[in-house]
GROMACS .gro file of C-alpha atoms in nm:
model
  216
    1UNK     CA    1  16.904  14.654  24.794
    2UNK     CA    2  16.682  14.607  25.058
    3UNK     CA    3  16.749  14.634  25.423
    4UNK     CA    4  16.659  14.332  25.607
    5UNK     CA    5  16.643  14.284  25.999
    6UNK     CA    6  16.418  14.597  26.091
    7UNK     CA    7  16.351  14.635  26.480
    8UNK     CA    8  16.095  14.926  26.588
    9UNK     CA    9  16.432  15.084  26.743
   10UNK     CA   10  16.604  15.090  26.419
   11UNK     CA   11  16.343  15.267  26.259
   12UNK     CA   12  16.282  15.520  26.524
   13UNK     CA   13  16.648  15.629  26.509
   14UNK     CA   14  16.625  15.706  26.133
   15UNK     CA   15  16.312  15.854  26.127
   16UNK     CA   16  16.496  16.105  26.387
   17UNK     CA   17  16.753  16.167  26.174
   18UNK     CA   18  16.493  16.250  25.889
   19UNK     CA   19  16.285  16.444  26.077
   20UNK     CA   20  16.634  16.644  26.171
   21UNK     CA   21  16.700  16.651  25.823
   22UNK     CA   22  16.332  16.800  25.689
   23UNK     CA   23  16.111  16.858  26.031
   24UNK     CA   24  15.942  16.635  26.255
   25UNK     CA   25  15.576  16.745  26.101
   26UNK     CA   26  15.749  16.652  25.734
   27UNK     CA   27  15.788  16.312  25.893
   28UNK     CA   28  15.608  16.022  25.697
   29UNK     CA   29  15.613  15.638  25.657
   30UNK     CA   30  15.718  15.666  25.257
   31UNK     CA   31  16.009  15.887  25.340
   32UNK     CA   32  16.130  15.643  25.607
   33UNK     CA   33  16.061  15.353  25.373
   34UNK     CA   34  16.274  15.482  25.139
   35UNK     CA   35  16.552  15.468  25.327
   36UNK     CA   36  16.587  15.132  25.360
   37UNK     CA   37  16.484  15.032  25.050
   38UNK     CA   38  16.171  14.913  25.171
   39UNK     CA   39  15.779  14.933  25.052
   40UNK     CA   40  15.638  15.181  25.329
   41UNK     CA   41  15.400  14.842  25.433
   42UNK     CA   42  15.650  14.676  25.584
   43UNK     CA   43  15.673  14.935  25.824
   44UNK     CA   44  15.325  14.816  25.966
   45UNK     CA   45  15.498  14.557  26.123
   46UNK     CA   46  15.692  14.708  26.285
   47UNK     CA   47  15.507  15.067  26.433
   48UNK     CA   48  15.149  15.141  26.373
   49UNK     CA   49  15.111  15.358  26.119
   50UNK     CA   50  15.185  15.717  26.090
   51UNK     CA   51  15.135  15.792  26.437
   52UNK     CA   52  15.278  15.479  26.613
   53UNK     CA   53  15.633  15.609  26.416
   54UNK     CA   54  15.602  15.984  26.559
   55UNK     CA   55  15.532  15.819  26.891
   56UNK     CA   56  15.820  15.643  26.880
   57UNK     CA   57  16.045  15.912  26.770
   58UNK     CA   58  15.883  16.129  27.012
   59UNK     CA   59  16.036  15.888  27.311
   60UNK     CA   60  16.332  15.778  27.158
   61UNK     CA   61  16.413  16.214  27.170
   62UNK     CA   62  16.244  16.243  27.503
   63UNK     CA   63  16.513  16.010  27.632
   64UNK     CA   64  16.815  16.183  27.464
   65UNK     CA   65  16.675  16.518  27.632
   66UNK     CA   66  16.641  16.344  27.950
   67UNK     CA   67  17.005  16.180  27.955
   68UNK     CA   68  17.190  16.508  27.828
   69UNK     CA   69  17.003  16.700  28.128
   70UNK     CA   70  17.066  16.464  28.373
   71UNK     CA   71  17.479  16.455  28.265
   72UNK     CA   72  17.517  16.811  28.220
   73UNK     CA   73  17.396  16.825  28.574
   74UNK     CA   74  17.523  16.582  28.712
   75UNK     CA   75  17.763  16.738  29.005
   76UNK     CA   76  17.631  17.058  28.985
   77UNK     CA   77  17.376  17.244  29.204
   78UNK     CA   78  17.235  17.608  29.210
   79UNK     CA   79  17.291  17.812  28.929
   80UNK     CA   80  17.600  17.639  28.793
   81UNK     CA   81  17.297  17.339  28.758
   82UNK     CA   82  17.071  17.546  28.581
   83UNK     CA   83  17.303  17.661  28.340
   84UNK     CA   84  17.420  17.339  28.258
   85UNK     CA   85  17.083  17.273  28.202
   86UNK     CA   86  16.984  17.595  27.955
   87UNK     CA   87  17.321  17.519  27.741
   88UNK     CA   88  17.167  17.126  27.739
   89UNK     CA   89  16.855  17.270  27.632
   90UNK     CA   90  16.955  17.509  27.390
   91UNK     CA   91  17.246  17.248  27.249
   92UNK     CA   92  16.972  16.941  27.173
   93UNK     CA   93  16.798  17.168  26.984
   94UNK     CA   94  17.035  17.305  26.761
   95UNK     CA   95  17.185  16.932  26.724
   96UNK     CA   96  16.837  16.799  26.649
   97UNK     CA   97  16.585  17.068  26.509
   98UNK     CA   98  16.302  16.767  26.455
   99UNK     CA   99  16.383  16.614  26.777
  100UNK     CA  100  16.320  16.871  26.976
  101UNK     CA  101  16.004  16.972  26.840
  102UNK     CA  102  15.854  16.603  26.890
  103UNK     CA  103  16.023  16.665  27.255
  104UNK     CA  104  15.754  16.920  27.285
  105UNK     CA  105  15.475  16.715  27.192
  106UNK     CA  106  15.271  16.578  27.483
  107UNK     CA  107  15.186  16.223  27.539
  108UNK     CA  108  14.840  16.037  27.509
  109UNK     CA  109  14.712  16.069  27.923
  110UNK     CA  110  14.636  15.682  27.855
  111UNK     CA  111  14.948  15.625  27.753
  112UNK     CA  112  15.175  15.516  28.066
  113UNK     CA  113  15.479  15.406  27.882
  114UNK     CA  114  15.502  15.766  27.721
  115UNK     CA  115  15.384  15.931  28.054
  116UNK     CA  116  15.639  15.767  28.252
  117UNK     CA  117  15.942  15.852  27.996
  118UNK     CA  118  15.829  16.180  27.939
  119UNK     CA  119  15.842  16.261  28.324
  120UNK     CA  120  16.190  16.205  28.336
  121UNK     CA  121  16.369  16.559  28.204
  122UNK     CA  122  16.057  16.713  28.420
  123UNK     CA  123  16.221  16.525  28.706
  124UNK     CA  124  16.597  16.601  28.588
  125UNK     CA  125  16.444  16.974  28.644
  126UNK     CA  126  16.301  16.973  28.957
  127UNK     CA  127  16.589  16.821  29.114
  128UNK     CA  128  16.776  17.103  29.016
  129UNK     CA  129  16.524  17.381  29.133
  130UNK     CA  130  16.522  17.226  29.477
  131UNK     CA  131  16.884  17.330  29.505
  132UNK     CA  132  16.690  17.647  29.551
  133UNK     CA  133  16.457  17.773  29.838
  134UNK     CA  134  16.106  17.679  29.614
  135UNK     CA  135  15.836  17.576  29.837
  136UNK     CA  136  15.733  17.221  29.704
  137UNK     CA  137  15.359  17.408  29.606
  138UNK     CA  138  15.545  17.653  29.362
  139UNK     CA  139  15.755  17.358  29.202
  140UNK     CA  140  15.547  17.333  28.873
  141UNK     CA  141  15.518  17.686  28.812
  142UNK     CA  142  15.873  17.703  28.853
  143UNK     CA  143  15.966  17.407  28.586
  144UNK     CA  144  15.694  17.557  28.368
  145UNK     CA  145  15.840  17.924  28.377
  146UNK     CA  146  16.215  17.723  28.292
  147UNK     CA  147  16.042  17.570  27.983
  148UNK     CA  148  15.856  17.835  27.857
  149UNK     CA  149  16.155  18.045  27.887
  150UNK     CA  150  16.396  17.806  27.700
  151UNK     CA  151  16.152  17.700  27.439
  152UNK     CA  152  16.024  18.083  27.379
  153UNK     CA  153  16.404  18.153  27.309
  154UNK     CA  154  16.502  17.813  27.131
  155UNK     CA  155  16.198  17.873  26.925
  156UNK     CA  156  16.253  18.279  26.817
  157UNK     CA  157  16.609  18.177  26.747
  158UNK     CA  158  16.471  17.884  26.532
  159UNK     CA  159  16.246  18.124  26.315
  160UNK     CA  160  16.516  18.400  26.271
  161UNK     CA  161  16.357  18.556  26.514
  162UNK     CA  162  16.680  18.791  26.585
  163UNK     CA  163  16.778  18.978  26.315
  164UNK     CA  164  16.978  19.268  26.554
  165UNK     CA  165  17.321  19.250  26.503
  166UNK     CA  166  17.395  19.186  26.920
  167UNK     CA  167  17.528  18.844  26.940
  168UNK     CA  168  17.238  18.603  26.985
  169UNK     CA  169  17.463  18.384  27.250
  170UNK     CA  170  17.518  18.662  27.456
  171UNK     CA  171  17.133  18.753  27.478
  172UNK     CA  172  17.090  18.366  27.577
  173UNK     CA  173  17.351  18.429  27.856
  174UNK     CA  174  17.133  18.714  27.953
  175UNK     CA  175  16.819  18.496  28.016
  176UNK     CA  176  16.991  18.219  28.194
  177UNK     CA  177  17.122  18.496  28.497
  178UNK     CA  178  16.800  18.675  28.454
  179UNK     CA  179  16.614  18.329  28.546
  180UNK     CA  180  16.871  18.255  28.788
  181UNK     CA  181  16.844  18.579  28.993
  182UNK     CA  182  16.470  18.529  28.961
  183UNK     CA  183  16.519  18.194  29.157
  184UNK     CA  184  16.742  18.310  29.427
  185UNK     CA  185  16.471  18.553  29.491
  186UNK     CA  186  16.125  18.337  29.424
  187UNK     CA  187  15.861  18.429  29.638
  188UNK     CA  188  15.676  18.165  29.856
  189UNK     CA  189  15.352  18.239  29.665
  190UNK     CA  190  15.403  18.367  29.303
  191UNK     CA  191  15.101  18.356  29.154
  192UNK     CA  192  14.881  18.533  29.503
  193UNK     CA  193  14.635  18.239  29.450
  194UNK     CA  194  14.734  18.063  29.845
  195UNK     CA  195  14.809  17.645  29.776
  196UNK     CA  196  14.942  17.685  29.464
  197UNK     CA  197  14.773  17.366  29.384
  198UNK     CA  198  14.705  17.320  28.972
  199UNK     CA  199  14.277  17.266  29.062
  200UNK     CA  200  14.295  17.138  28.743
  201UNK     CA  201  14.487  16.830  28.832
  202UNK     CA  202  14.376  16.888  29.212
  203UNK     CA  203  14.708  16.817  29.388
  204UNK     CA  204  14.990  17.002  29.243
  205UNK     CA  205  15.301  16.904  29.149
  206UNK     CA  206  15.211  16.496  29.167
  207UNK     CA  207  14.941  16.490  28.897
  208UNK     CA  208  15.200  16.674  28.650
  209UNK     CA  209  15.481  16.484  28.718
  210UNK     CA  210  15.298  16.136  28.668
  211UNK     CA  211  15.054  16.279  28.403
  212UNK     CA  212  15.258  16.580  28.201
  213UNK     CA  213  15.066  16.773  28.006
  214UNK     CA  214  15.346  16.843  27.757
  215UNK     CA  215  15.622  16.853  28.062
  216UNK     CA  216  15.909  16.667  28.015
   0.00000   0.00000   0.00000
């Protein structure tokens, strides 16, 4: 029978849960259809199109990231923080494979809504880091390093990347106190270039927090 009362909310959650189920790039408006019994048209009324549906499954997961950083650190500060915030990490992921890769998708620029909600982990982050001594100018460099080095694990792991025998949590553990010793020790200039500034963006840390290019 079929479902009546559909909200763009509604559908975003269960499009989540199928694009846990088969991968976020698997995601389409027939599949989601389907599971309420609908025609995939009368999803148009509700999110436009194929892309207006990844969009919204890509905030409704952006949020869930966001709100599981921001309690697992909640309390914490220096490294008992940021390992809150690697299990976080590494625990979304493994609870919601398609989630977490439309977590890694980056927003529209034009897009404010998505901007603003996508700066949030990014700012769950940072508030962390400046539990350490990071000049302000390395800040980005510093959340960008803690992604990459997450994700680059999260991601191996994903493809079977680790076929040793060693116990894959261990080697995780191993990253987290390698990153945190790396923190206690950050230099005031890491990359030798002076401001630090992204010229890109042309003032730093601002332009990435309030436009990410992929950071949240």
């Amino acid at each position: 029978m079929p479902r009546v009362g559909l909200t763009p909310a509604l559908i975003a959650a269960e499009a989540a849960a199928l694009s846990d189920e088969r991968g976020f790039d698997e995601l389409s408006l027939a599949a989601v259809a389907k599971r309420f019994g609908v025609a995939p048209p009368s999803l148009y009324k509700h999110v436009d199109g194929l892309a207006g549906l990844r969009r919204e499954v890509s905030l409704l997961t952006v949020t869930e990231l966001g709100d599981r950083l921001q309690s697992a650190a909640v309390g914490l500060s220096g490294p008992e923080a940021v390992r809150a915030l690697f299990t976080a990490y590494r625990n979304y992921a493994h609870e919601h494979p398609g989630g977490y890769t439309a977590t890694q998708r980056a927003p529209d620029p034009s897009d404010t809504e998505a901007s603003r909600i996508y700066a949030r982990p990014v700012q769950v982050i940072a508030a962390v880091l400046r539990g350490f001594d990071i000049p302000e100018n390395q800040m980005v460099h510093t959340i960008r390093a803690l992604r990459s080095a997450v994700h680059g694990f999260i991601d191996l792991e994903a493809q079977g990347g680790f076929r040793m025998p060693e116990n894959i949590d261990e080697s995780y553990d191993v990253l987290v106190e390698g990153f945190i010793r790396a923190l206690e020790r950050w230099p005031a200039s890491a990359t030798g270039r002076g401001t630090g500034h992204n010229t890109r963006h042309g003032t730093g840390h601002a332009a990435d927090h309030t436009t990410p290019e992929g950071e949240n």
